[in-house]
Amino acid sequence: PRYLPQSMKVNELEGMPILSYRECPITGLGGFSKRLLDILGASGALVLFSPLMIGIAIIIRLTSPGPVIFKQRRVSLAGEVFKIYKFRTMSHVDDEQPDTSWTQRDDPRITRIGAWLRKTSIDELPQLINVLKGDMALVGPRPERPELIARFRDDWRGYMLRQHVKAGITGWAQVNGLRGDTSLRKRL
């Protein structure tokens, strides 16, 4: 196995070795083009939406105590952990414990403005900064929390294939209405 190309993997299926070859989509001209599109798209969107983002930041600051931006550990390409940015949509608690489940629709911690931000997905706009930083792409699988990945990786065959591409602000599951507390099998 040490002489195999980097993208060649040896797997086993019922005792029989199987060689699989996967071309990396993030190298070469394709990777450069995608990154350039992400940078141009995120920059343009930040310019376009900056008045809205400033207004939302002011409303969050005036309507509830705590930071305007919520930061949370997420996982992207090759298992790299980064801090995702979102507008804060819940009441702030100084001693927040990491939650290993999804937020429920009628969670009492969600603020009034937060409910609207979530419904319209405007709470995701700060992720444009994550795209500029290179943590995320505009399009790709949604990044998940490390605790949830540890829970899903052994239960769902193929789940870790998501780690072969950079996480995105939007992707197939979001476009098809599969977000939050929905069927993981359908999202995959």
Tab-separated table of C-alpha atoms in Angstrom:
chain	number	residue	atom	x	y	z
A	1	PRO	CA	0.000	0.000	0.000
A	2	ARG	CA	2.872	2.456	0.490
A	3	TYR	CA	3.549	2.510	-3.273
A	4	LEU	CA	-0.013	3.434	-4.243
A	5	PRO	CA	-0.809	6.893	-5.630
A	6	GLN	CA	-2.066	9.291	-2.948
A	7	SER	CA	-5.654	9.096	-4.198
A	8	MET	CA	-5.634	5.276	-4.388
A	9	LYS	CA	-7.189	3.481	-1.420
A	10	VAL	CA	-7.337	-0.177	-0.473
A	11	ASN	CA	-10.641	-1.290	1.032
A	12	GLU	CA	-12.016	-4.691	1.824
A	13	LEU	CA	-15.383	-6.119	0.845
A	14	GLU	CA	-16.209	-9.462	2.448
A	15	GLY	CA	-12.537	-10.361	2.686
A	16	MET	CA	-11.651	-9.347	-0.893
A	17	PRO	CA	-9.282	-6.375	-1.344
A	18	ILE	CA	-10.666	-3.623	-3.546
A	19	LEU	CA	-8.662	-0.739	-4.965
A	20	SER	CA	-10.524	2.519	-5.326
A	21	TYR	CA	-9.252	5.595	-7.076
A	22	ARG	CA	-10.728	8.982	-6.338
A	23	GLU	CA	-9.540	12.068	-8.151
A	24	CYS	CA	-9.311	15.061	-5.840
A	25	PRO	CA	-11.638	17.838	-7.057
A	26	ILE	CA	-9.785	20.568	-5.172
A	27	THR	CA	-6.487	20.390	-7.015
A	28	GLY	CA	-5.387	21.880	-10.299
A	29	LEU	CA	-7.345	24.297	-12.425
A	30	GLY	CA	-10.721	23.100	-11.093
A	31	GLY	CA	-9.732	23.828	-7.499
A	32	PHE	CA	-8.263	27.196	-8.407
A	33	SER	CA	-11.405	28.150	-10.355
A	34	LYS	CA	-13.709	27.112	-7.506
A	35	ARG	CA	-11.686	29.070	-4.951
A	36	LEU	CA	-11.641	32.139	-7.205
A	37	LEU	CA	-15.418	31.900	-7.670
A	38	ASP	CA	-15.857	31.544	-3.893
A	39	ILE	CA	-13.730	34.639	-3.206
A	40	LEU	CA	-15.449	36.762	-5.860
A	41	GLY	CA	-18.927	35.560	-4.861
A	42	ALA	CA	-18.378	36.056	-1.124
A	43	SER	CA	-16.803	39.494	-1.650
A	44	GLY	CA	-19.658	40.632	-3.859
A	45	ALA	CA	-22.267	39.272	-1.452
A	46	LEU	CA	-20.598	40.993	1.516
A	47	VAL	CA	-20.667	44.333	-0.310
A	48	LEU	CA	-24.283	43.803	-1.386
A	49	PHE	CA	-25.554	42.627	2.007
A	50	SER	CA	-23.389	44.806	4.289
A	51	PRO	CA	-26.176	47.362	4.977
A	52	LEU	CA	-28.530	44.517	5.940
A	53	MET	CA	-25.853	42.870	8.081
A	54	ILE	CA	-25.100	46.107	9.923
A	55	GLY	CA	-28.827	46.644	10.563
A	56	ILE	CA	-29.239	43.096	11.891
A	57	ALA	CA	-26.194	43.498	14.131
A	58	ILE	CA	-27.714	46.658	15.622
A	59	ILE	CA	-31.101	44.953	16.163
A	60	ILE	CA	-29.488	41.939	17.864
A	61	ARG	CA	-27.429	44.225	20.107
A	62	LEU	CA	-30.501	46.311	21.068
A	63	THR	CA	-32.897	43.393	21.665
A	64	SER	CA	-30.808	40.980	23.735
A	65	PRO	CA	-27.575	40.955	25.709
A	66	GLY	CA	-24.569	39.038	24.462
A	67	PRO	CA	-22.435	38.952	21.338
A	68	VAL	CA	-23.890	39.662	17.898
A	69	ILE	CA	-21.951	36.815	16.277
A	70	PHE	CA	-22.275	33.225	17.433
A	71	LYS	CA	-19.181	31.063	16.910
A	72	GLN	CA	-19.211	27.284	16.960
A	73	ARG	CA	-16.710	24.540	16.151
A	74	ARG	CA	-17.454	22.782	12.855
A	75	VAL	CA	-15.630	20.344	10.597
A	76	SER	CA	-14.764	20.840	6.935
A	77	LEU	CA	-12.393	19.387	4.355
A	78	ALA	CA	-10.223	16.504	5.614
A	79	GLY	CA	-11.624	16.808	9.135
A	80	GLU	CA	-10.237	20.307	9.684
A	81	VAL	CA	-11.991	22.046	12.592
A	82	PHE	CA	-12.833	25.739	12.269
A	83	LYS	CA	-15.118	28.311	13.920
A	84	ILE	CA	-18.278	28.974	11.927
A	85	TYR	CA	-19.846	32.435	12.209
A	86	LYS	CA	-23.573	33.111	12.420
A	87	PHE	CA	-25.742	35.888	13.735
A	88	ARG	CA	-26.775	34.946	17.264
A	89	THR	CA	-30.396	33.742	17.234
A	90	MET	CA	-30.711	32.491	20.814
A	91	SER	CA	-30.578	34.026	24.251
A	92	HIS	CA	-26.976	34.297	25.377
A	93	VAL	CA	-25.819	32.288	28.378
A	94	ASP	CA	-22.332	32.959	29.772
A	95	ASP	CA	-21.756	29.297	30.653
A	96	GLU	CA	-22.941	27.575	27.473
A	97	GLN	CA	-22.327	23.837	27.345
A	98	PRO	CA	-21.727	22.234	23.949
A	99	ASP	CA	-24.947	20.630	22.773
A	100	THR	CA	-24.766	17.347	20.873
A	101	SER	CA	-28.194	17.613	19.290
A	102	TRP	CA	-29.887	19.880	16.783
A	103	THR	CA	-31.947	22.828	17.932
A	104	GLN	CA	-35.666	22.060	17.867
A	105	ARG	CA	-38.037	24.298	15.893
A	106	ASP	CA	-39.815	25.804	18.922
A	107	ASP	CA	-36.775	26.011	21.203
A	108	PRO	CA	-37.610	28.570	23.929
A	109	ARG	CA	-34.059	29.976	23.758
A	110	ILE	CA	-34.658	31.366	20.243
A	111	THR	CA	-35.225	35.125	20.330
A	112	ARG	CA	-37.968	36.837	18.316
A	113	ILE	CA	-35.473	38.323	15.872
A	114	GLY	CA	-33.631	34.994	15.907
A	115	ALA	CA	-36.744	33.124	14.745
A	116	TRP	CA	-37.027	35.458	11.762
A	117	LEU	CA	-33.295	35.228	11.008
A	118	ARG	CA	-33.479	31.425	11.009
A	119	LYS	CA	-36.638	31.303	8.916
A	120	THR	CA	-35.066	33.518	6.244
A	121	SER	CA	-31.557	31.974	6.628
A	122	ILE	CA	-30.157	35.472	7.105
A	123	ASP	CA	-28.409	34.217	10.241
A	124	GLU	CA	-25.994	32.469	7.831
A	125	LEU	CA	-24.691	35.668	6.169
A	126	PRO	CA	-21.600	35.967	8.423
A	127	GLN	CA	-20.425	32.684	6.889
A	128	LEU	CA	-19.373	34.742	3.882
A	129	ILE	CA	-16.398	35.681	6.078
A	130	ASN	CA	-15.710	31.961	6.592
A	131	VAL	CA	-15.626	31.623	2.785
A	132	LEU	CA	-13.139	34.488	2.425
A	133	LYS	CA	-10.956	32.954	5.138
A	134	GLY	CA	-10.938	29.655	3.222
A	135	ASP	CA	-12.750	27.666	5.933
A	136	MET	CA	-15.804	27.143	3.735
A	137	ALA	CA	-16.989	27.360	0.133
A	138	LEU	CA	-20.178	28.907	-1.214
A	139	VAL	CA	-21.447	25.445	-2.229
A	140	GLY	CA	-20.702	22.162	-0.481
A	141	PRO	CA	-22.047	19.914	2.247
A	142	ARG	CA	-23.041	21.811	5.384
A	143	PRO	CA	-20.349	21.621	8.067
A	144	GLU	CA	-21.267	19.556	11.112
A	145	ARG	CA	-20.143	19.733	14.733
A	146	PRO	CA	-17.291	17.367	15.706
A	147	GLU	CA	-19.471	15.712	18.379
A	148	LEU	CA	-22.144	14.808	15.836
A	149	ILE	CA	-19.622	13.543	13.292
A	150	ALA	CA	-18.207	11.198	15.920
A	151	ARG	CA	-21.746	9.902	16.442
A	152	PHE	CA	-22.594	9.478	12.733
A	153	ARG	CA	-19.313	8.227	11.264
A	154	ASP	CA	-19.814	4.622	12.343
A	155	ASP	CA	-23.596	4.524	11.955
A	156	TRP	CA	-23.867	5.777	8.379
A	157	ARG	CA	-21.836	4.126	5.654
A	158	GLY	CA	-20.387	6.798	3.412
A	159	TYR	CA	-20.947	9.647	5.888
A	160	MET	CA	-17.273	10.537	5.952
A	161	LEU	CA	-17.235	11.074	2.170
A	162	ARG	CA	-18.498	14.556	3.051
A	163	GLN	CA	-14.992	15.285	4.363
A	164	HIS	CA	-13.530	14.988	0.842
A	165	VAL	CA	-14.857	18.421	-0.146
A	166	LYS	CA	-14.893	21.776	1.589
A	167	ALA	CA	-18.016	22.532	3.616
A	168	GLY	CA	-20.352	25.097	2.092
A	169	ILE	CA	-22.900	27.740	2.982
A	170	THR	CA	-25.408	25.903	0.837
A	171	GLY	CA	-25.611	22.536	-0.841
A	172	TRP	CA	-27.932	19.876	-2.207
A	173	ALA	CA	-29.685	19.187	1.110
A	174	GLN	CA	-30.481	22.867	1.792
A	175	VAL	CA	-31.768	23.450	-1.733
A	176	ASN	CA	-34.077	20.464	-1.272
A	177	GLY	CA	-35.432	21.660	2.106
A	178	LEU	CA	-33.455	19.168	4.210
A	179	ARG	CA	-31.931	21.252	6.972
A	180	GLY	CA	-31.785	21.127	10.751
A	181	ASP	CA	-33.618	18.282	12.436
A	182	THR	CA	-34.448	16.300	9.269
A	183	SER	CA	-33.627	12.792	8.073
A	184	LEU	CA	-29.880	12.316	7.963
A	185	ARG	CA	-30.275	9.502	5.450
A	186	LYS	CA	-32.142	11.801	3.037
A	187	ARG	CA	-29.578	14.566	3.498
A	188	LEU	CA	-26.700	12.268	2.662
